[in-house]
Every structure is written in structure tokens, then in C-alpha cells.
């Protein structure tokens, strides 16, 4: 996964895969998703990313499965 932030437009592009895009769906006026031919998520575009996604604070946390 890659996250690209475009400062000049305050837009974040979250790339989940490199599959060809078949369809784009608007989730709301600030968020669009791109899907491949199987309906799998390829990209998510977030307009006004500072306020919509708190892009100034980004963290990644991998949690282990703790089984008894």
C-alpha cells in the first residue's frame, strides 16, 4: 500500500493495488474509490485530506493475533 499526498490540492491518494481500474464510485463529495473488474479496491482518493482524514497524523500498527 502507498499513500501519496498532494500538498497543492490537499488530496490524498491511497493505492491498494496496481490492478487496472474498471470503475470509480463516489462515496461522498470528498471521497472516491476505484475498483478493478472483480470489484476489489484499487485506490481511494480523499479531497480536503487535512480535514477529512487528519493526514498530518499518519501511523501504522501491526497487531499480532493472540490466541489462547
CSV table of N, CA and C in Angstrom, one decimal:
chain,number,residue,atom,x,y,z
A,1,UNK,N,0.8,-1.2,0.0
A,1,UNK,CA,0.0,0.0,0.0
A,1,UNK,C,0.9,1.2,0.0
A,2,UNK,N,0.5,2.2,-0.8
A,2,UNK,CA,1.2,3.5,-0.8
A,2,UNK,C,0.2,4.6,-0.6
A,3,UNK,N,0.7,5.7,0.1
A,3,UNK,CA,-0.2,6.9,0.3
A,3,UNK,C,0.6,8.0,-0.3
A,4,UNK,N,0.0,8.7,-1.2
A,4,UNK,CA,0.6,9.9,-1.8
A,4,UNK,C,-0.3,11.1,-1.4
A,5,UNK,N,0.4,12.2,-1.0
A,5,UNK,CA,-0.3,13.4,-0.6
A,5,UNK,C,0.2,14.5,-1.5
A,6,UNK,N,-0.8,15.2,-2.1
A,6,UNK,CA,-0.5,16.3,-3.0
A,6,UNK,C,-0.9,17.6,-2.3
A,7,UNK,N,0.2,18.3,-1.8
A,7,UNK,CA,0.0,19.5,-1.0
A,7,UNK,C,-0.7,20.6,-1.7
A,8,UNK,N,-0.4,20.8,-3.0
A,8,UNK,CA,-1.1,21.9,-3.7
A,8,UNK,C,-2.6,21.7,-3.8
A,9,UNK,N,-3.1,20.5,-3.8
A,9,UNK,CA,-4.6,20.3,-3.9
A,9,UNK,C,-5.2,19.7,-2.6
A,10,UNK,N,-4.3,19.5,-1.6
A,10,UNK,CA,-4.8,18.9,-0.3
A,10,UNK,C,-5.6,17.6,-0.6
A,11,UNK,N,-4.9,16.8,-1.5
A,11,UNK,CA,-5.6,15.5,-1.9
A,11,UNK,C,-4.6,14.3,-1.5
A,12,UNK,N,-5.2,13.3,-0.9
A,12,UNK,CA,-4.5,12.1,-0.6
A,12,UNK,C,-5.0,10.9,-1.6
A,13,UNK,N,-4.0,10.2,-2.1
A,13,UNK,CA,-4.3,9.0,-2.9
A,13,UNK,C,-3.7,7.8,-2.2
A,14,UNK,N,-4.6,6.9,-1.8
A,14,UNK,CA,-4.2,5.7,-1.1
A,14,UNK,C,-4.3,4.6,-2.2
A,15,UNK,N,-3.1,4.0,-2.5
A,15,UNK,CA,-3.1,2.9,-3.5
A,15,UNK,C,-3.0,1.6,-2.8
A,16,UNK,N,-3.9,0.7,-3.1
A,16,UNK,CA,-4.0,-0.6,-2.5
A,16,UNK,C,-3.5,-1.7,-3.4
A,17,UNK,N,-3.5,-1.5,-4.7
A,17,UNK,CA,-3.0,-2.4,-5.7
A,17,UNK,C,-2.7,-1.7,-7.0
A,18,UNK,N,-2.1,-2.5,-7.9
A,18,UNK,CA,-1.8,-1.9,-9.2
A,18,UNK,C,-2.7,-2.5,-10.3
A,19,UNK,N,-3.8,-3.1,-9.9
A,19,UNK,CA,-4.7,-3.7,-10.9
A,19,UNK,C,-5.3,-2.5,-11.7
A,20,UNK,N,-5.7,-2.8,-13.0
A,20,UNK,CA,-6.4,-1.8,-13.8
A,20,UNK,C,-7.7,-1.4,-13.2
A,21,UNK,N,-8.0,-0.1,-13.3
A,21,UNK,CA,-9.3,0.4,-12.8
A,21,UNK,C,-10.4,0.1,-13.8
A,22,UNK,N,-11.5,-0.4,-13.3
A,22,UNK,CA,-12.6,-0.7,-14.1
A,22,UNK,C,-13.8,0.3,-13.8
A,23,UNK,N,-13.9,0.7,-12.6
A,23,UNK,CA,-15.0,1.6,-12.2
A,23,UNK,C,-14.6,2.5,-11.1
A,24,UNK,N,-15.1,3.7,-11.1
A,24,UNK,CA,-14.9,4.7,-10.0
A,24,UNK,C,-16.2,5.0,-9.4
A,25,UNK,N,-16.3,4.9,-8.0
A,25,UNK,CA,-17.5,5.2,-7.3
A,25,UNK,C,-17.3,6.4,-6.4
A,26,UNK,N,-18.2,7.3,-6.3
A,26,UNK,CA,-18.2,8.4,-5.4
A,26,UNK,C,-18.8,8.0,-4.1
A,27,UNK,N,-18.1,8.0,-3.0
A,27,UNK,CA,-18.6,7.7,-1.7
A,27,UNK,C,-19.4,8.9,-1.1
A,28,UNK,N,-18.7,10.0,-1.2
A,28,UNK,CA,-19.4,11.3,-0.9
A,28,UNK,C,-18.6,12.4,-1.7
A,29,UNK,N,-18.9,13.7,-1.4
A,29,UNK,CA,-18.3,14.7,-2.3
A,29,UNK,C,-16.8,14.8,-2.2
A,30,UNK,N,-16.2,14.2,-1.1
A,30,UNK,CA,-14.8,14.3,-0.9
A,30,UNK,C,-14.0,13.0,-1.1
A,31,UNK,N,-14.7,11.9,-1.2
A,31,UNK,CA,-14.1,10.6,-1.3
A,31,UNK,C,-14.6,9.7,-2.5
A,32,UNK,N,-13.6,9.2,-3.3
A,32,UNK,CA,-13.9,8.4,-4.4
A,32,UNK,C,-13.1,7.1,-4.3
A,33,UNK,N,-13.6,6.0,-4.7
A,33,UNK,CA,-12.9,4.7,-4.7
A,33,UNK,C,-12.8,4.2,-6.2
A,34,UNK,N,-11.7,3.6,-6.5
A,34,UNK,CA,-11.5,2.9,-7.8
A,34,UNK,C,-11.5,1.4,-7.6
A,35,UNK,N,-12.3,0.7,-8.4
A,35,UNK,CA,-12.4,-0.7,-8.3
A,35,UNK,C,-11.9,-1.4,-9.5
A,36,UNK,N,-11.4,-2.7,-9.4
A,36,UNK,CA,-11.0,-3.4,-10.5
A,36,UNK,C,-12.2,-4.2,-11.1
A,37,UNK,N,-11.9,-5.0,-12.1
A,37,UNK,CA,-13.0,-5.7,-12.8
A,37,UNK,C,-13.8,-6.7,-11.8
A,38,UNK,N,-13.1,-7.1,-10.7
A,38,UNK,CA,-13.8,-8.0,-9.8
A,38,UNK,C,-14.4,-7.3,-8.6
A,39,UNK,N,-14.4,-6.0,-8.6
A,39,UNK,CA,-15.0,-5.2,-7.6
A,39,UNK,C,-14.0,-5.0,-6.4
A,40,UNK,N,-12.8,-5.3,-6.5
A,40,UNK,CA,-11.8,-5.1,-5.5
A,40,UNK,C,-11.2,-3.7,-5.5
A,41,UNK,N,-11.0,-3.2,-4.3
A,41,UNK,CA,-10.5,-1.8,-4.1
A,41,UNK,C,-9.1,-1.7,-4.7
A,42,UNK,N,-8.9,-0.7,-5.6
A,42,UNK,CA,-7.6,-0.4,-6.1
A,42,UNK,C,-7.0,0.9,-5.5
A,43,UNK,N,-7.8,2.0,-5.5
A,43,UNK,CA,-7.4,3.3,-5.0
A,43,UNK,C,-8.5,3.9,-4.2
A,44,UNK,N,-8.1,4.8,-3.3
A,44,UNK,CA,-9.1,5.7,-2.7
A,44,UNK,C,-8.5,7.1,-2.8
A,45,UNK,N,-9.3,8.1,-3.3
A,45,UNK,CA,-8.9,9.5,-3.4
A,45,UNK,C,-9.7,10.3,-2.3
A,46,UNK,N,-9.0,11.0,-1.5
A,46,UNK,CA,-9.6,11.9,-0.5
A,46,UNK,C,-9.3,13.3,-0.7
A,47,UNK,N,-10.3,14.1,-1.1
A,47,UNK,CA,-10.1,15.5,-1.3
A,47,UNK,C,-10.2,16.2,0.1
A,48,UNK,N,-9.6,17.4,0.3
A,48,UNK,CA,-9.6,18.1,1.6
A,48,UNK,C,-9.1,17.1,2.6
A,49,UNK,N,-8.0,16.5,2.4
A,49,UNK,CA,-7.4,15.4,3.2
A,49,UNK,C,-7.1,15.8,4.6
A,50,UNK,N,-6.7,17.1,4.8
A,50,UNK,CA,-6.3,17.5,6.1
A,50,UNK,C,-7.5,17.5,7.1
A,51,UNK,N,-8.7,17.9,6.6
A,51,UNK,CA,-9.8,17.8,7.5
A,51,UNK,C,-10.6,16.5,7.4
A,52,UNK,N,-10.6,15.9,6.2
A,52,UNK,CA,-11.3,14.6,6.1
A,52,UNK,C,-10.6,13.4,6.7
A,53,UNK,N,-9.3,13.4,6.6
A,53,UNK,CA,-8.6,12.2,7.0
A,53,UNK,C,-7.5,12.5,8.0
A,54,UNK,N,-7.4,13.7,8.6
A,54,UNK,CA,-6.3,14.0,9.5
A,54,UNK,C,-5.0,13.6,9.0
A,55,UNK,N,-4.7,13.9,7.7
A,55,UNK,CA,-3.5,13.4,7.0
A,55,UNK,C,-2.2,13.9,7.7
A,56,UNK,N,-2.2,14.9,8.5
A,56,UNK,CA,-1.0,15.3,9.2
A,56,UNK,C,-0.5,14.3,10.3
A,57,UNK,N,-1.4,13.4,10.7
A,57,UNK,CA,-1.0,12.4,11.6
A,57,UNK,C,-1.3,11.0,11.0
A,58,UNK,N,-0.3,10.4,10.6
A,58,UNK,CA,-0.4,9.1,10.0
A,58,UNK,C,0.4,8.0,10.8
A,59,UNK,N,-0.2,6.9,11.1
A,59,UNK,CA,0.5,5.9,11.8
A,59,UNK,C,0.1,4.5,11.2
A,60,UNK,N,1.0,3.5,11.5
A,60,UNK,CA,0.8,2.2,11.0
A,60,UNK,C,1.0,1.3,12.2
A,61,UNK,N,0.1,0.4,12.5
A,61,UNK,CA,0.3,-0.5,13.6
A,61,UNK,C,-0.1,-1.9,13.2
A,62,UNK,N,0.8,-2.9,13.3
A,62,UNK,CA,0.5,-4.3,13.0
A,62,UNK,C,0.3,-5.0,14.3
A,63,UNK,N,-0.8,-5.6,14.4
A,63,UNK,CA,-1.1,-6.3,15.7
A,63,UNK,C,-1.1,-7.8,15.4
A,64,UNK,N,-0.5,-8.5,16.4
A,64,UNK,CA,-0.4,-10.0,16.3
A,64,UNK,C,-1.7,-10.6,16.8
A,65,UNK,N,-2.0,-11.7,16.3
A,65,UNK,CA,-3.1,-12.5,16.7
A,65,UNK,C,-2.7,-13.2,18.0
A,66,UNK,N,-3.3,-12.9,19.1
A,66,UNK,CA,-3.0,-13.5,20.4
A,66,UNK,C,-4.1,-14.6,20.6
A,67,UNK,N,-3.8,-15.8,20.4
A,67,UNK,CA,-4.7,-16.9,20.7
A,67,UNK,C,-4.4,-17.6,22.0
A,68,UNK,N,-5.4,-18.1,22.7
A,68,UNK,CA,-5.2,-18.7,24.0
A,68,UNK,C,-4.7,-20.0,23.9
